Amino acid sequence: MAALLAGASLFAGLLQAQVATPAHADTTSGSRTVKVSLDSLSPTVPVKGGTITVSGTVTNSGKETVTAPHVGVRMAEVGPLTSRSAISTAAARTGYVKGDGYELTDHETTLKDLPSGITRPFTLKVPVSALGLGKDGVYQLGVSLTGRLRSVGFDQILGIQRTFLPWYRTGGAKATQYTFLWPLIDRPHLTVRSDSDDQQSPIFLDDDLAKALAPGGRLRQMVELGRDLPVTWVIDPDLIATVDAMTKPYRVAGAGGDLEHTTTGTGTADANQWLLELKAAVADREVVALPFADPDIASIAHHGRNVSGTLGDLKNATDLSTKTVETVLDITPDTDVAWPVEGAVDSSIIDVATSAGADQIIARSDSLGESGSLSYTPTAARPLGGGTTALVADSVLSKAFQGDMLNAGNETLAVQKYVSQTLMVTMQAPEKKRSILVAPQRMPTASQAQAMAEAITAVTESGWADSATFAAAVKATPDPDASRTVPSGSAYPTALRKQELATSAFQTIQATQTRLNGFVVILSVQGRVSVPFGTALLRSMSTQWRGDSGGAEDFRDAIGTYLTELTGLVHILDKGGTLTLSGRSATIPVTVKNELGQAVTGLELRLTSGQDNNLDIGDPQPVTVEGGHTRSLKFDASAKRNGLTTVTAQLYTKDGARYGDAMTFQVNVTSITSTVMLVIAGGLLLLVLAGVRMYSQRKRRAAADTTEDAEDAEDADSDADGGTDGDNGEGGDNAPEKPAGPAPDASGSARTSNPAHIQ
C-alpha cells in the first residue's frame, strides 16, 4: 500500500512537471512593448473540472512590427499567495519577472503580425486542471504576448498582464460575514427659488439628475442592480426629496445659471418611475439615512463647530432625515449613523458626529489603522466608549472600484482582485468568524456600480463568505486586540483637509440663517419660506461640494441674495420730499407696502424725530398688511417751535429687531405768528365796519322811501279833488309813468334787500 501511494505521488509530480514545461524559451523580455488587456475572465471563481475563458486585446505600442506573436497563460510557480499585501504587490508590477512562471503548453493562441499601433483581440480557453491549482488560496495568473522584433532577432516576452484566481475546493473555513453599503447619494440640484407660475414650480440648477434617473443612467442603474443584491442601502434624503420634486412640473436654470430665463425640466416621467422602483427595492430592506443633504461632518468639526448655530443645523439635518424618508419611501430608516468623507476620522469628527445623535461612525481602516500586532483583518466593529461604535470599513475592498470601470480590462482586473482579496481575508484565519464592512465611494458611476454588483454576487456565492446586515455588523463581537485608538486632528489627511469648507463659509451660512429667522416671524404662512430656505442652507454644507469651492460659494451667495430680495418686498414707501405742517399739531401719514404673496403681521412701525425738542411724534403702531396690499398709518404730531426736522420711519419685529431699511423724510413746521393774527383781526374788523355801514345805508334809504310814499299819496288825493286843471304841466294825461322797480343807487346798481357781495 505504501508503495502504491509513493508511486501515485511520483506520478502526480511527473504530471505537474509536465504542466509546467514551457512551450517557448523565455530568454529575454521587452515586456512594455505590447499592452495586454484582459477584458473578461469567466468564471470569476474556477471550479474543479471546468474551463476558464480569458478574452482581451493586445496593442503594439512600440515602433517596430511584432512578428510571429502568440498569447499564452502563465501560472506563478510559488503556489497560492500568502498575504493580502502580496496580491497588491503583484497587481502593481508592470514588467515580466521570473516569478510570473512559465507559459502553459498547448494553451496558447497565435496571432497575425502586429504592426505598430495595431490592436488585435484574443481568446484563450484553458482547462482548470491545466492550471496546477493545489490547496485553497489565491493564485496569480498571467497572460503574456511573446513575439519577435527585427532589431532583436529572437522571441521575447513583449507584454504581460496579471490577474488572480480564487481557488476554494477543500473549504471548511468559517465564512466571513460581509456588509456591503450601497450608496444612493448625489450632489445638490435644487435652488432656493421657485418659479412665478401658479404652481410655484421649483427651479433646478441643471437637469443632470434627469439623465441619472433615465434608463441606463447612474441612479437608475444603482436601483436596478441593488434590488437583487444583499446590500445595506445608504441614502441621502435630499436626493429622494429632490426626485420627489421632479415628479411634478419643474424649471431648470438657463445658461450660466440664469434664474430669470428658465426652461422646462425633462425628467418628470423618469423621476416617477425611479421612485416607484426604489420603493419596491427597499421595501422590507435595511436602509441607513444620512443627515439631510449629507453635511460635511469633517468640515463642521474642523471649521464650523465654533460658529454658533452650526451644530444645531447638523442636528436638524438628522431630524429632517427621518421625516423625509418616511414621507417619500414609506419606511423608517436608521438615522443614528455618521459617514465622514472617505471614512477619515479624528477625535473632533467623532465628537461632532455623536453630538448630532450618531451612535455608529463609519470609518475606514486606512484612517483607524492597526498597530501591526494582528496577523489577520479584524472585525469591523470597534467600541469607542459612551455607547459609540466605529464601524471600520476595509480600505482595500472599499477602494477597489474607484477607477475607470468603463474600460473592460480595468473592470475585469478589479473584480478578480476584489473577490480574491475576500478569500485571502478568510484564509488569514480560517478558524475565526469575522465581520467585514465594505464602504465604497459615495457616488459610483454606472460602470463602477456594475463592477461592484458582479463582485458582490461572486463573493456571496463563493462559499467562503456570507452577507450580513449593517445592524449585524454593529452587534458583531469585536476583536479584543483590534485598534480602538481614534487619531488626533494632526493625523487627518492633508489632501482631504484642503477640500473642506472654510470657517467663513459657516459664518455666511449662519448669518443668512439669522436673517431668515428675523424674516419668517412676520409671515402668516412661515413654512412657505422657512422650509425651502432651511433645506437650501443644509445643502450648502453638503459633502458633495468638496472639490468645487467656487460652486459652493455661489450656492451660498444665491441663498442670501434671494432672502434679501424677499425681505425687501415688505417696505416703507418713500414720502418723496418735505412734509409741511401748518400748525403746532398735525397728522403724519406713513405707508407700508407688502409685495409678498402672503400677509405679514407682528411688525411695529416707529417714527423718531431728529430733534425731539422740536417735534413730538405719537406712539409706535402695529402693522398688519395683506399680501399684495399697502396700509397707511397716521401719527399725531405736535410741534414746539417752527423749523425743519428730520423724521425716521423704521419697522421692527416683535423681539425689537430692526426690519428692513429705514425711511427718512423732512418735516417743516410753519405755525401761525402774531403778525398773521393782527392781519386776520384787521380783516375781520373791516368786515364788521362794512356791515355796519351797509346797515346804516339801508336804514336811511328805507326812511326816504317812506317819505316819498307819503308825498305821493298826498298828491294823489289832491288830484282827486281838482287836479284836472293841468296848470304846471304835470300829471296830465300825457305825463310818463314812474318805473315799477326800485330806483338805481349811485353806482348804477339796483337796490336790493340783501347785498350781492361785500365791498
Short mmCIF file of N, CA, C and O in Angstrom, two decimals, residues 127 233 438 511-512 658:
data_model
loop_
_atom_site.label_atom_id
_atom_site.label_comp_id
_atom_site.label_asym_id
_atom_site.label_seq_id
_atom_site.Cartn_x
_atom_site.Cartn_y
_atom_site.Cartn_z
N PRO A 127 -8.30 24.51 -19.53
CA PRO A 127 -8.93 23.65 -18.53
C PRO A 127 -8.38 23.99 -17.14
O PRO A 127 -7.19 24.27 -16.97
N TRP A 233 -28.72 49.69 2.03
CA TRP A 233 -28.88 50.95 1.29
C TRP A 233 -28.50 52.12 2.19
O TRP A 233 -28.94 52.22 3.34
N VAL A 438 -17.72 46.90 3.94
CA VAL A 438 -17.22 47.49 2.69
C VAL A 438 -18.02 48.76 2.42
O VAL A 438 -19.25 48.71 2.25
N ALA A 511 -25.10 83.63 9.22
CA ALA A 511 -25.60 85.00 9.05
C ALA A 511 -26.90 84.98 8.26
O ALA A 511 -27.86 85.71 8.58
N THR A 512 -26.96 84.15 7.23
CA THR A 512 -28.19 84.02 6.45
C THR A 512 -29.30 83.42 7.30
O THR A 512 -30.46 83.84 7.23
N ARG A 658 -34.64 95.45 14.21
CA ARG A 658 -34.97 96.27 13.06
C ARG A 658 -35.33 95.38 11.87
O ARG A 658 -34.72 94.35 11.64
#
